[in-house]
Short mmCIF file of C-alpha atoms and ligand atoms in Angstrom, two decimals:
data_model
loop_
_atom_site.label_atom_id
_atom_site.label_comp_id
_atom_site.label_asym_id
_atom_site.label_seq_id
_atom_site.Cartn_x
_atom_site.Cartn_y
_atom_site.Cartn_z
CA MET T 1 163.58 4.28 173.85
CA ASN T 2 166.11 4.82 170.79
CA ILE T 3 169.19 3.08 171.66
CA ILE T 4 172.70 2.54 170.13
CA LEU T 5 174.56 -0.54 171.61
CA PHE T 6 178.16 0.48 171.28
CA GLY T 7 181.24 -1.72 171.70
CA PRO T 8 184.17 -3.35 170.15
CA PRO T 9 183.53 -6.61 168.17
CA GLY T 10 182.84 -9.09 170.86
CA ALA T 11 181.89 -6.86 173.54
CA GLY T 12 178.36 -8.77 173.72
CA LYS T 13 176.29 -6.07 171.41
CA GLY T 14 174.14 -9.01 169.67
CA THR T 15 173.75 -11.02 172.92
CA GLN T 16 172.56 -8.04 174.97
CA ALA T 17 170.26 -6.75 172.05
CA LYS T 18 168.45 -10.19 171.79
CA LYS T 19 167.49 -9.74 175.31
CA LEU T 20 166.56 -6.30 175.33
CA VAL T 21 164.43 -7.08 172.40
CA ASP T 22 162.43 -9.72 174.36
CA PHE T 23 162.22 -7.36 177.48
CA TYR T 24 161.35 -4.47 175.90
CA GLY T 25 159.72 -5.14 172.69
CA ILE T 26 161.75 -3.14 170.25
CA PRO T 27 163.38 -4.16 167.32
CA GLN T 28 167.24 -5.12 167.11
CA ILE T 29 168.88 -3.35 164.25
CA SER T 30 172.13 -5.06 163.36
CA THR T 31 173.96 -4.11 160.14
CA GLY T 32 176.23 -7.20 160.52
CA ASP T 33 173.24 -9.37 160.60
CA ILE T 34 171.63 -7.57 157.56
CA LEU T 35 174.69 -7.65 155.65
CA ARG T 36 175.38 -11.37 156.40
CA ALA T 37 171.56 -11.95 155.01
CA ASN T 38 172.74 -10.35 152.00
CA VAL T 39 175.78 -12.22 151.73
CA ARG T 40 173.69 -15.55 152.05
CA GLU T 41 170.94 -14.38 149.46
CA GLY T 42 173.80 -12.93 147.27
CA THR T 43 172.27 -9.88 146.58
CA GLU T 44 174.15 -6.80 145.02
CA LEU T 45 174.65 -5.57 148.51
CA GLY T 46 176.04 -8.78 149.78
CA LEU T 47 178.50 -9.05 146.85
CA ALA T 48 179.70 -5.84 147.43
CA ALA T 49 180.24 -6.43 151.23
CA LYS T 50 181.43 -9.71 151.36
CA ALA T 51 185.43 -8.91 150.43
CA TYR T 52 185.46 -6.21 153.37
CA MET T 53 183.64 -8.48 155.73
CA ASP T 54 185.83 -11.24 155.25
CA LYS T 55 189.00 -9.46 155.72
CA GLY T 56 187.72 -7.72 158.88
CA GLU T 57 187.49 -4.04 157.17
CA LEU T 58 184.34 -1.64 157.23
CA VAL T 59 182.39 -1.93 154.42
CA PRO T 60 182.14 1.76 152.89
CA ASP T 61 180.04 4.23 154.57
CA ASN T 62 177.32 5.07 151.68
CA VAL T 63 176.68 1.11 151.18
CA LEU T 64 174.66 1.33 154.63
CA ILE T 65 172.90 4.80 154.99
CA GLY T 66 169.73 3.73 152.62
CA ILE T 67 169.32 0.77 154.79
CA ILE T 68 169.38 2.16 157.88
CA LYS T 69 166.71 5.04 156.67
CA ASN T 70 164.45 2.44 155.19
CA ARG T 71 164.77 0.32 158.27
CA LEU T 72 164.19 2.98 160.92
CA ASN T 73 161.28 4.28 158.77
CA GLU T 74 159.39 0.90 159.18
CA PRO T 75 156.26 1.27 161.56
CA ASP T 76 157.94 -1.15 164.25
CA CYS T 77 160.42 1.40 164.96
CA LYS T 78 157.82 3.82 166.25
CA LYS T 79 158.11 2.51 169.94
CA GLY T 80 161.80 2.74 169.66
CA PHE T 81 164.99 0.90 168.24
CA ILE T 82 168.43 -0.89 169.35
CA LEU T 83 171.10 -0.07 166.85
CA ASP T 84 173.58 -2.58 167.24
CA GLY T 85 176.90 -2.08 165.18
CA TYR T 86 175.83 1.13 163.62
CA PRO T 87 177.26 3.66 163.63
CA ARG T 88 180.61 2.78 163.33
CA THR T 89 182.36 5.89 161.91
CA VAL T 90 182.02 9.68 162.29
CA PRO T 91 180.30 9.89 158.82
CA GLN T 92 177.90 7.39 159.70
CA ALA T 93 177.27 9.11 163.17
CA ASP T 94 176.45 12.14 160.96
CA ALA T 95 174.68 10.67 158.38
CA LEU T 96 172.67 8.69 161.25
CA ALA T 97 172.10 12.21 162.91
CA GLY T 98 170.31 13.71 159.90
CA ILE T 99 167.77 10.61 159.59
CA LEU T 100 167.03 10.69 162.83
CA ASP T 101 166.38 14.70 162.78
CA GLU T 102 164.27 14.16 159.76
CA ILE T 103 161.72 11.55 161.63
CA GLU T 104 161.86 13.41 164.78
CA LYS T 105 163.42 10.24 166.84
CA PRO T 106 166.47 11.55 168.77
CA ILE T 107 168.85 9.07 170.58
CA ASP T 108 168.17 8.43 174.10
CA VAL T 109 171.45 6.76 175.17
CA VAL T 110 174.37 4.99 173.80
CA LEU T 111 175.51 2.13 175.82
CA ASN T 112 179.16 1.62 175.57
CA LEU T 113 180.22 -1.97 176.53
CA GLU T 114 183.71 -1.96 177.76
CA VAL T 115 185.60 -5.32 177.67
CA ALA T 116 189.54 -5.88 177.33
CA ASP T 117 191.36 -7.06 174.24
CA GLU T 118 192.30 -10.22 175.65
CA GLU T 119 188.65 -11.17 176.43
CA LEU T 120 187.40 -9.64 173.12
CA VAL T 121 189.88 -12.21 170.95
CA GLU T 122 188.70 -15.14 173.46
CA ARG T 123 185.14 -14.26 172.68
CA ILE T 124 185.38 -14.03 169.20
CA SER T 125 187.49 -16.77 168.43
CA GLY T 126 185.15 -19.26 170.39
CA ARG T 127 181.69 -17.44 168.71
CA LEU T 128 179.33 -19.64 167.07
CA MET T 129 176.43 -18.06 165.37
CA CYS T 130 172.87 -18.82 164.02
CA LYS T 131 171.63 -17.29 160.91
CA CYS T 132 168.86 -15.67 163.09
CA GLY T 133 171.38 -13.79 164.43
CA ALA T 134 171.86 -15.47 168.09
CA SER T 135 175.24 -16.11 169.20
CA TYR T 136 176.61 -18.45 171.52
CA HIS T 137 180.36 -19.47 172.39
CA ARG T 138 181.85 -22.72 172.33
CA THR T 139 182.89 -22.46 176.13
CA LEU T 140 181.59 -19.36 177.69
CA ASN T 141 178.07 -19.98 176.21
CA PRO T 142 177.25 -22.73 174.33
CA PRO T 143 173.65 -23.54 173.20
CA LYS T 144 171.37 -25.92 175.10
CA LYS T 145 171.82 -28.77 172.30
CA GLU T 146 175.29 -28.91 170.89
CA GLY T 147 175.55 -27.23 167.17
CA GLU T 148 171.80 -25.91 167.45
CA CYS T 149 170.19 -22.57 167.99
CA ASP T 150 167.99 -22.36 171.44
CA ILE T 151 166.03 -19.58 169.65
CA CYS T 152 165.16 -21.11 166.43
CA GLY T 153 166.94 -24.68 166.18
CA GLY T 154 168.76 -23.73 163.41
CA GLU T 155 172.62 -25.03 162.47
CA ILE T 156 175.32 -22.91 164.63
CA PHE T 157 178.53 -22.01 162.66
CA GLN T 158 181.45 -20.07 162.99
CA ARG T 159 181.88 -16.96 160.90
CA ILE T 160 184.50 -16.61 158.34
CA ASP T 161 185.49 -13.28 159.99
CA ASP T 162 185.89 -14.88 163.58
CA GLN T 163 188.79 -16.78 162.33
CA GLU T 164 192.49 -15.97 163.42
CA ASP T 165 193.48 -13.73 160.56
CA ALA T 166 190.63 -11.10 160.79
CA VAL T 167 190.31 -10.62 164.36
CA GLN T 168 193.09 -8.66 165.15
CA ASN T 169 192.36 -6.35 162.28
CA ARG T 170 188.93 -5.90 163.44
CA LEU T 171 190.33 -4.61 166.83
CA ASN T 172 192.53 -2.42 165.00
CA VAL T 173 189.64 -0.97 162.82
CA TYR T 174 187.79 -0.53 165.68
CA LYS T 175 190.45 1.53 167.69
CA LYS T 176 191.04 3.45 164.71
CA GLN T 177 187.63 4.16 162.92
CA THR T 178 185.10 3.15 165.76
CA GLN T 179 186.65 4.44 169.07
CA PRO T 180 186.19 8.22 168.03
CA LEU T 181 182.47 7.79 168.47
CA ILE T 182 182.83 7.62 172.28
CA ASN T 183 184.02 11.45 172.53
CA TYR T 184 181.58 11.95 169.68
CA TYR T 185 178.60 10.94 171.88
CA SER T 186 180.07 11.66 175.42
CA LYS T 187 180.16 15.59 173.98
CA GLN T 188 176.77 14.94 173.40
CA GLY T 189 175.84 14.13 176.89
CA ILE T 190 174.30 10.70 176.22
CA LEU T 191 177.29 8.19 176.47
CA VAL T 192 177.04 5.56 179.34
CA THR T 193 179.88 3.28 179.64
CA LEU T 194 179.39 -0.15 181.58
CA ASN T 195 181.71 -2.78 182.29
CA GLY T 196 180.94 -5.53 179.75
CA ALA T 197 183.03 -8.02 181.32
CA ARG T 198 180.93 -9.80 183.56
CA ASP T 199 178.16 -12.52 183.20
CA ILE T 200 175.68 -11.85 180.64
CA ASP T 201 172.92 -11.54 183.33
CA GLU T 202 174.81 -8.99 185.38
CA VAL T 203 175.31 -6.88 182.47
CA PHE T 204 171.78 -7.35 181.16
CA GLU T 205 170.52 -6.28 184.95
CA ASP T 206 172.83 -3.03 184.74
CA LEU T 207 171.38 -2.20 181.11
CA LYS T 208 167.75 -2.41 182.32
CA ALA T 209 168.70 -0.04 185.40
CA ILE T 210 169.96 2.34 183.10
CA LEU T 211 167.27 2.19 180.51
CA ALA T 212 164.56 2.52 183.31
CA LYS T 213 164.14 5.99 182.88
CA PHE T 214 163.45 5.93 179.59
CA ALA T 215 160.88 3.35 179.07
P1 ADP K 1 179.12 -8.37 169.48
O1 ADP K 1 177.90 -8.65 169.02
O2 ADP K 1 179.43 -7.37 170.14
O3 ADP K 1 180.29 -8.56 168.51
P2 ADP K 1 178.43 -11.14 170.82
O4 ADP K 1 177.08 -10.54 171.31
O5 ADP K 1 178.32 -11.38 169.65
O6 ADP K 1 179.26 -9.77 170.40
O7 ADP K 1 179.36 -11.92 171.79
C1 ADP K 1 180.55 -12.24 171.35
C2 ADP K 1 180.93 -13.46 171.88
O8 ADP K 1 181.20 -13.49 173.10
C3 ADP K 1 180.08 -14.51 171.69
O9 ADP K 1 180.44 -15.74 171.48
C4 ADP K 1 179.06 -14.39 173.14
O10 ADP K 1 178.34 -15.53 172.94
C5 ADP K 1 180.03 -14.33 173.83
N1 ADP K 1 179.75 -13.50 175.19
C6 ADP K 1 178.63 -12.33 174.94
N2 ADP K 1 178.75 -11.64 176.09
C7 ADP K 1 179.44 -12.15 177.04
C8 ADP K 1 179.50 -12.45 178.42
N3 ADP K 1 178.97 -11.12 179.28
N4 ADP K 1 180.45 -13.29 179.32
C9 ADP K 1 181.08 -14.06 178.07
N5 ADP K 1 180.90 -14.46 176.93
C10 ADP K 1 179.76 -13.56 176.34
P1 ADP K 2 181.14 -7.83 165.38
O1 ADP K 2 180.37 -6.91 166.08
O2 ADP K 2 181.93 -8.68 165.78
O3 ADP K 2 182.30 -6.54 164.94
P2 ADP K 2 179.15 -7.46 163.26
O4 ADP K 2 178.42 -8.41 162.71
O5 ADP K 2 178.73 -6.10 164.00
O6 ADP K 2 180.43 -7.71 163.95
O7 ADP K 2 179.76 -6.82 161.58
C1 ADP K 2 180.57 -7.98 160.72
C2 ADP K 2 181.08 -7.18 159.78
O8 ADP K 2 180.23 -6.21 158.79
C3 ADP K 2 182.02 -6.00 160.09
O9 ADP K 2 183.41 -6.43 160.28
C4 ADP K 2 182.19 -4.95 158.74
O10 ADP K 2 182.77 -5.58 157.88
C5 ADP K 2 180.56 -4.93 158.73
N1 ADP K 2 179.60 -3.98 159.09
C6 ADP K 2 178.89 -4.19 159.94
N2 ADP K 2 178.39 -3.00 160.40
C7 ADP K 2 178.99 -2.14 159.86
C8 ADP K 2 179.05 -0.66 159.70
N3 ADP K 2 178.00 0.02 160.42
N4 ADP K 2 179.75 -0.34 158.75
C9 ADP K 2 180.95 -0.85 157.95
N5 ADP K 2 180.57 -2.19 158.13
C10 ADP K 2 179.89 -2.65 159.07
ZN1 ZN K 3 168.68 -19.39 165.20
#
């Protein structure tokens, strides 16, 4: 089952991806998590990406393509994968199509989580993250123990780009550069749009119902 989880920043892609990983046993490929790990480790990629990320801009298209290609060729992707946060531009979607053609793994479905802007701002500005990729919210989805990740016990923190200044820019960048992909995948007949502004578990039940025919 080869899935793209699609939606604006704060739509719940990461949250739902973690649940899908547990349920279906296929890996999540989050370009945001990969980039943040590189920033933390101070790699060349991380150094190149950090300034874009902190401002809420997209990192240039050519930066991620090699990473995605290598990742999709790893053995754990044989049974399927969940792309979270990739592609985000039409050139990225075209590049992805080329890679997937080569390895003969077409996308089954693009799951588009829809959430209104005000709710996105509330979610993003209260988001807390763990370096394992788990995300929480100060009030909407707090960890069981304050300051500590439920999954790995790690310390949770606020991302620089989740602070006020970058948030509106990220929504603008989404509308301008990423939203055109809705039409792109809709034309291919593989887009399914869901209401993402419901309880985490309700959204998850809906996702499972949609995915049942691909499992
Ligand atoms: P994305 O990966 O799409 O940017 P996240 O999964 O990180 O989004 O979720 C953004 C924020 O909203 C996090 O603080 C998360 O805990 C919270 N969140 C996710 N899904 C829901 C939901 N259905 N209802 C309320 N808050 C949610
Ligand atoms: P969110 O879901 O809240 O937008 P992500 O963790 O997916 O956050 O992405 C964080 C940042 O990492 C983005 O604002 C962007 O700078 C960079 N990034 C992640 N994925 C991509 C991508 N596919 N193309 C370009 N930049 C990306
Ligand atoms: Zn964790």
